XYZ file of C-alpha atoms in Angstrom:
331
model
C 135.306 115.422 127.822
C 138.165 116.584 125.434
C 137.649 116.450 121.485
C 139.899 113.835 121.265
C 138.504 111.704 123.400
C 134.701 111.805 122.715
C 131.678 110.331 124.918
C 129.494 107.744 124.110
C 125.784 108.506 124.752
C 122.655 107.072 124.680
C 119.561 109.140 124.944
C 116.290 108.143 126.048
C 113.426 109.963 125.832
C 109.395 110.335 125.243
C 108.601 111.205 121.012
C 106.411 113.472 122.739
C 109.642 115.789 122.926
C 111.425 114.321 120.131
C 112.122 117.874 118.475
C 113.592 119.421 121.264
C 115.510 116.123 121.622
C 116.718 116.444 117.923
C 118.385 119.830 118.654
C 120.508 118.291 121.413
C 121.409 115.750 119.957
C 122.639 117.853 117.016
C 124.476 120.303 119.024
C 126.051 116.784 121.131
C 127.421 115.421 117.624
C 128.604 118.949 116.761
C 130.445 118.807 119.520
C 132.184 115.979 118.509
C 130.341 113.403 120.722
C 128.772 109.799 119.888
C 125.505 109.838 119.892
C 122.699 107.034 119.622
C 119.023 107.178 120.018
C 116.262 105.483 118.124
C 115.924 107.264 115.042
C 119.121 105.590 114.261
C 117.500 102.567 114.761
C 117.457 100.554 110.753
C 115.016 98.815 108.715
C 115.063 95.031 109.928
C 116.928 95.626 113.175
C 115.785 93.744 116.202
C 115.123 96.884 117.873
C 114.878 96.252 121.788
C 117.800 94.124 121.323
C 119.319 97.072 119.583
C 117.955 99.336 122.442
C 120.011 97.025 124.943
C 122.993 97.118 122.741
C 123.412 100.665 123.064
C 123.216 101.252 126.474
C 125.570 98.467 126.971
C 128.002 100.390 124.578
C 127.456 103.996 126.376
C 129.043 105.585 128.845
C 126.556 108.160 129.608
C 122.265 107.637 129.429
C 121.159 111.177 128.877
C 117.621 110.276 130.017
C 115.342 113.436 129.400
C 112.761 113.725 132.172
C 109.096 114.851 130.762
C 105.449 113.899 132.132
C 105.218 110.987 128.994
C 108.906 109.403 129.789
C 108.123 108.785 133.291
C 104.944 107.523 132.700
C 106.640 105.593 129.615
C 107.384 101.577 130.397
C 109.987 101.720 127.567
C 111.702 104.748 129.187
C 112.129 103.568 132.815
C 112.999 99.956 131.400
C 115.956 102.197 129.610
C 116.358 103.860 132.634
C 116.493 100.827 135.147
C 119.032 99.051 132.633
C 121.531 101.600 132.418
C 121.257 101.992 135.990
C 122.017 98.409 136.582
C 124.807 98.040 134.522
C 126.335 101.200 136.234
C 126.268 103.946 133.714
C 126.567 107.699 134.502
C 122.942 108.768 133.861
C 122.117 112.121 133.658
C 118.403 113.572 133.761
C 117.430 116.742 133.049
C 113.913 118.196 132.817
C 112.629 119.331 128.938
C 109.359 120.562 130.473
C 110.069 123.110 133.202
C 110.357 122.430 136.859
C 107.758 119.205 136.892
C 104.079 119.310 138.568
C 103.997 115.477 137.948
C 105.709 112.654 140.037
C 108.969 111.841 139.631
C 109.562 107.923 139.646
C 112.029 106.570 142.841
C 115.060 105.788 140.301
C 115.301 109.700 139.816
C 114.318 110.712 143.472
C 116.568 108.830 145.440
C 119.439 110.507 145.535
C 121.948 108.394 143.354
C 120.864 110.900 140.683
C 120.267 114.326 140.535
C 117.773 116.098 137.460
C 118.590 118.964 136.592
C 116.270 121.492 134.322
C 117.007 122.170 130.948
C 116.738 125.959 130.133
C 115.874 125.455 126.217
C 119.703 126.207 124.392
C 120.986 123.141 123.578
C 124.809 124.620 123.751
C 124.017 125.650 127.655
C 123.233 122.038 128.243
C 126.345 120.877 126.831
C 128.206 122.974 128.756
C 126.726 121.545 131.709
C 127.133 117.519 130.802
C 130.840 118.461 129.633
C 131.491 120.344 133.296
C 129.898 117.479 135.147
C 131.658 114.880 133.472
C 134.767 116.394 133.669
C 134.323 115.813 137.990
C 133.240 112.346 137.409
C 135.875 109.481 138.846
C 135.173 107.182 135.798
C 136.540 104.094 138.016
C 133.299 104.017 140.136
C 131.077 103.251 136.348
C 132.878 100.201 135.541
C 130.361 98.079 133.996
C 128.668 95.581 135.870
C 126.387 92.843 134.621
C 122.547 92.473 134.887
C 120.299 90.432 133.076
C 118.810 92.176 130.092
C 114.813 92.928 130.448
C 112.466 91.684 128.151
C 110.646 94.170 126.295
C 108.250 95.488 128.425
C 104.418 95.580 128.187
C 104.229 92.991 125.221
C 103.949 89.136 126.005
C 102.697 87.797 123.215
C 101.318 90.913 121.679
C 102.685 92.902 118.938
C 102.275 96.444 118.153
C 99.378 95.687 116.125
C 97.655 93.732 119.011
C 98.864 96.625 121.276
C 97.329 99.325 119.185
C 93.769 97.378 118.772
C 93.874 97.087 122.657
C 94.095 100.955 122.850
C 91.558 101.454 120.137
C 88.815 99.037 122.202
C 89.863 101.011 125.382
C 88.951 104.575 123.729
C 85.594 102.900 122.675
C 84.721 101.797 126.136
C 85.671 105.151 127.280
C 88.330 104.123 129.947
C 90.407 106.817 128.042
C 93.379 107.643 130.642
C 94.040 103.420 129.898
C 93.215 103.996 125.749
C 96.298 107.152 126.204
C 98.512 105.263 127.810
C 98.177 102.791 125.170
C 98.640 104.880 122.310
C 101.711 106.423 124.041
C 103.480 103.285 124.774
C 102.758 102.466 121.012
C 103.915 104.924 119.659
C 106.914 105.333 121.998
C 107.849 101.810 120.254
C 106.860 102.885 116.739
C 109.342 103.472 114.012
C 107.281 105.550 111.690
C 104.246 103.226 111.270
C 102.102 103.702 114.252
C 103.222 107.009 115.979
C 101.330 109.613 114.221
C 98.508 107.522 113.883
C 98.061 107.022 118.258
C 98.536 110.937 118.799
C 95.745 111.459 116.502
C 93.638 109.017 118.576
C 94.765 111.027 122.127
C 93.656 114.146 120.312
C 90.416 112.732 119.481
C 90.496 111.354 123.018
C 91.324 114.737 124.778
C 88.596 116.542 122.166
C 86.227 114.253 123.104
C 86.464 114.343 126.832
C 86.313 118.252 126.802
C 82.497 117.904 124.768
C 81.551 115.226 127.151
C 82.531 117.855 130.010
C 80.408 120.346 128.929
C 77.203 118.341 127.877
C 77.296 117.079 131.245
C 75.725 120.580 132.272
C 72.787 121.853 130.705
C 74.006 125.523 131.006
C 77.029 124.646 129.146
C 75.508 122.659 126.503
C 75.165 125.620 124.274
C 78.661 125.588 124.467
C 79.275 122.282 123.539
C 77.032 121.961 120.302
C 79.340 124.105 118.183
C 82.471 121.875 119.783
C 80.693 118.770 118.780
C 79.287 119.846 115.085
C 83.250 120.559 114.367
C 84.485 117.427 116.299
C 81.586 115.537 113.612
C 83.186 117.244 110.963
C 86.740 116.613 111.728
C 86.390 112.968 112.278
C 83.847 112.314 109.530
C 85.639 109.861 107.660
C 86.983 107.697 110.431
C 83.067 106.641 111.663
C 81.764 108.018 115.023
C 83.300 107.889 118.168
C 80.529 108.852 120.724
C 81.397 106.070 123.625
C 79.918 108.281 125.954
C 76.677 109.727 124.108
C 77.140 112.415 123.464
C 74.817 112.724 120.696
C 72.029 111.368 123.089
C 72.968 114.010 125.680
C 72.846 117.144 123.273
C 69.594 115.266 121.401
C 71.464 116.463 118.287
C 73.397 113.943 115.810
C 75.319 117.105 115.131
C 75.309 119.513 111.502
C 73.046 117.196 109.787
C 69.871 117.709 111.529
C 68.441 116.572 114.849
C 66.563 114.238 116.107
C 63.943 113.292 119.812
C 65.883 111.780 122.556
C 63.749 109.563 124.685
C 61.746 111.439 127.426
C 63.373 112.353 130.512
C 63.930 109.284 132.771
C 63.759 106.854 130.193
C 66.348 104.095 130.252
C 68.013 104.400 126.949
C 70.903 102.758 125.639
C 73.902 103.955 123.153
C 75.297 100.812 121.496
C 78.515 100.655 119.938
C 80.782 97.362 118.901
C 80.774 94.697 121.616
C 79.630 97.090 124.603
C 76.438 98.920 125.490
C 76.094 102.317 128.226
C 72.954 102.573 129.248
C 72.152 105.904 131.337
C 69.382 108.293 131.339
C 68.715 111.231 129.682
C 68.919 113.314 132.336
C 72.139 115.642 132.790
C 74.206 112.161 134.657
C 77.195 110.723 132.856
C 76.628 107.270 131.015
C 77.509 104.459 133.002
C 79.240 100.875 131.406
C 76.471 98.024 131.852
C 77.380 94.986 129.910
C 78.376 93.496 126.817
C 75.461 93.137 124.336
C 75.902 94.498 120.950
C 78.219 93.329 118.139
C 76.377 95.912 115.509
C 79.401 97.954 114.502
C 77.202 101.116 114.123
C 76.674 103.205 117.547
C 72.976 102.736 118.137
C 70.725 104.482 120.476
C 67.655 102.640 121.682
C 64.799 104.041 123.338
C 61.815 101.273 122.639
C 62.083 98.096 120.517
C 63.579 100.321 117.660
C 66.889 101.641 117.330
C 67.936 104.894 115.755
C 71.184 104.805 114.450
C 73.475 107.124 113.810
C 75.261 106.415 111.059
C 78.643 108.808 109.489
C 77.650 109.707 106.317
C 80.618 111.467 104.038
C 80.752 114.799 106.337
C 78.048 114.465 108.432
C 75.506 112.030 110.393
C 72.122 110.731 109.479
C 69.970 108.474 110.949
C 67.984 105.258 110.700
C 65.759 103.485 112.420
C 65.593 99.737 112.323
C 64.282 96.627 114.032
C 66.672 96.272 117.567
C 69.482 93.582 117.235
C 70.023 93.183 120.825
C 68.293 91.851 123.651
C 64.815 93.025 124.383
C 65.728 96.805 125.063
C 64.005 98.679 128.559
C 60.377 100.140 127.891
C 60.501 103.176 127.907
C 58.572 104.822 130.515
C 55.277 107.242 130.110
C 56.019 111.122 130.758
């Protein structure tokens, strides 16, 4: 790779690595190298087509390897395209040696990953060493049919990110993450920070729900969930799994009865209702119900809802909106 004669690259990658990224793609253009990778991606630009483009243009797909990128549809899409149109792709590893599967594009032998030690000049180094071995006359190009943007159909972004959001209420959370991740893989500054706040909620979230599960570690928990309350105040509550109902505490703002052991209560949030018990089980999914946007918890023909309130919760109690709710049962 002399100066005067410099590579073209294309990088693909997972945002959730996108600083480490930067630096090697900094020291790469320093170096005198073309470089292209999303962020140069403009205002109005068709940007899978643009995607396509690139790799088309490049000689080498720098494709860095991390749990989120080979998990990413985007990223093996990239992968699988560059691939078939017979470019030098090199992966190396931005995580450490992984604990996570590899996909069968990187583990079957036409390519080799390589781990990247954290100094962006050492990796430089290594692409310029292995591409000065490379017989360029076996990487002619060779035509494949482009691949439609992956994952979308007719959805958009917006559809796409809704999808997530209804996921995360259900509670089928690993599905909600992957959402959010493949959104904001594809967002260009509108969407991205917005979905990792969401799989920090998420990840937050499951943690509490963890604990309350036992009762010794529920002391534990309270202070967990009073700051979780706190921290998500103003976007309404998220409580798909009950949380509230399992602690019999709507958090800081006071507390309230839960319905006596063995009862069959219900949390009710928009479109979906979980009915468990209040003993120390996990809620279980039972059916659509309730359209009430406000996460209810019903334990005769009333409901007490729990309601965000500026910084903390109170509650209400009001006739029930949904179908006749379960008697509760004498203790």
């Amino acid at each position: 790779m002399p100066e005067s004669n410099p590579m073209k690259f294309f990088v693909s990658y997972s945002r959730s690595v996108q600083d480490k990224v930067r630096q090697i793609i900094e020291t790469l253009r320093g170096a005198g190298e073309e470089v292209w990778w999303d962020q140069d991606l403009r205002a109005g630009q068709d940007w899978w087509g643009t995607i396509l483009d690139n790799i088309e243009q490049c000689q080498v797909c720098l494709f860095i390897v991390s749990e989120k990128s080979v998990q990413s549809p985007y990223c093996m899409d990239e992968l699988r395209y560059a691939l078939a149109r017979n470019r030098l792709v090199l992966p190396y590893v931005i995580e450490g040696l992984p604990s996570y599967p590899l996909p069968p594009e990187i583990m079957q032998g036409r390519i080799q990953y390589e781990p990247y030690s954290g100094t962006p000049d050492h990796l430089i180094e290594r692409i310029r060493l292995t591409c000065k071995g490379i017989e360029w006359a076996q990487y002619k190009d060779r035509y494949s049919m482009r691949p439609p943007e992956p994952n979308t159909g007719s959805q958009n972004l917006v559809d796409r990110l809704e999808k997530a959001i209804a996921l995360a209420n259900e509670g089928l959370f690993e599905a909600a993450v992957t959402g959010f991740n493949n959104v904001a893989h594809n967002d260009y500054a509108s969407y991205g920070d917005f979905c990792h706040q969401w799989i920090d909620k998420i990840n937050r979230y499951k943690e509490i729900a963890s604990l309350a599960q036992h009762d010794s570690m529920k002391k534990l928990a309270l202070p967990k969930w009073d700051a979780f309350l706190r921290q998500s105040a103003g976007d309404g509550l998220f409580d798909p799994l009950g949380v509230a109902v399992i602690l019999g505490t709507t958090g800081a703002a006071g507390r309230w009865n839960p319905p006596p052991h063995g009862c069959a209560a219900r949390v009710c949030r928009a479109g979906s209702c979980a009915g468990f018990t209040s003993s120390s089980r996990p809620p279980t999914l039972r059916r659509s119900c309730c359209t009430r946007p406000a996460l209810s918890v019903y334990s005769t023909s009333t409901c007490t809802a729990v309601i965000a309130s500026g910084a903390s919760l109170r509650t209400d109690t009001m006739s029930c909106p949904c179908a006749p709710a379960p008697q509760a049962r004498d203790t």
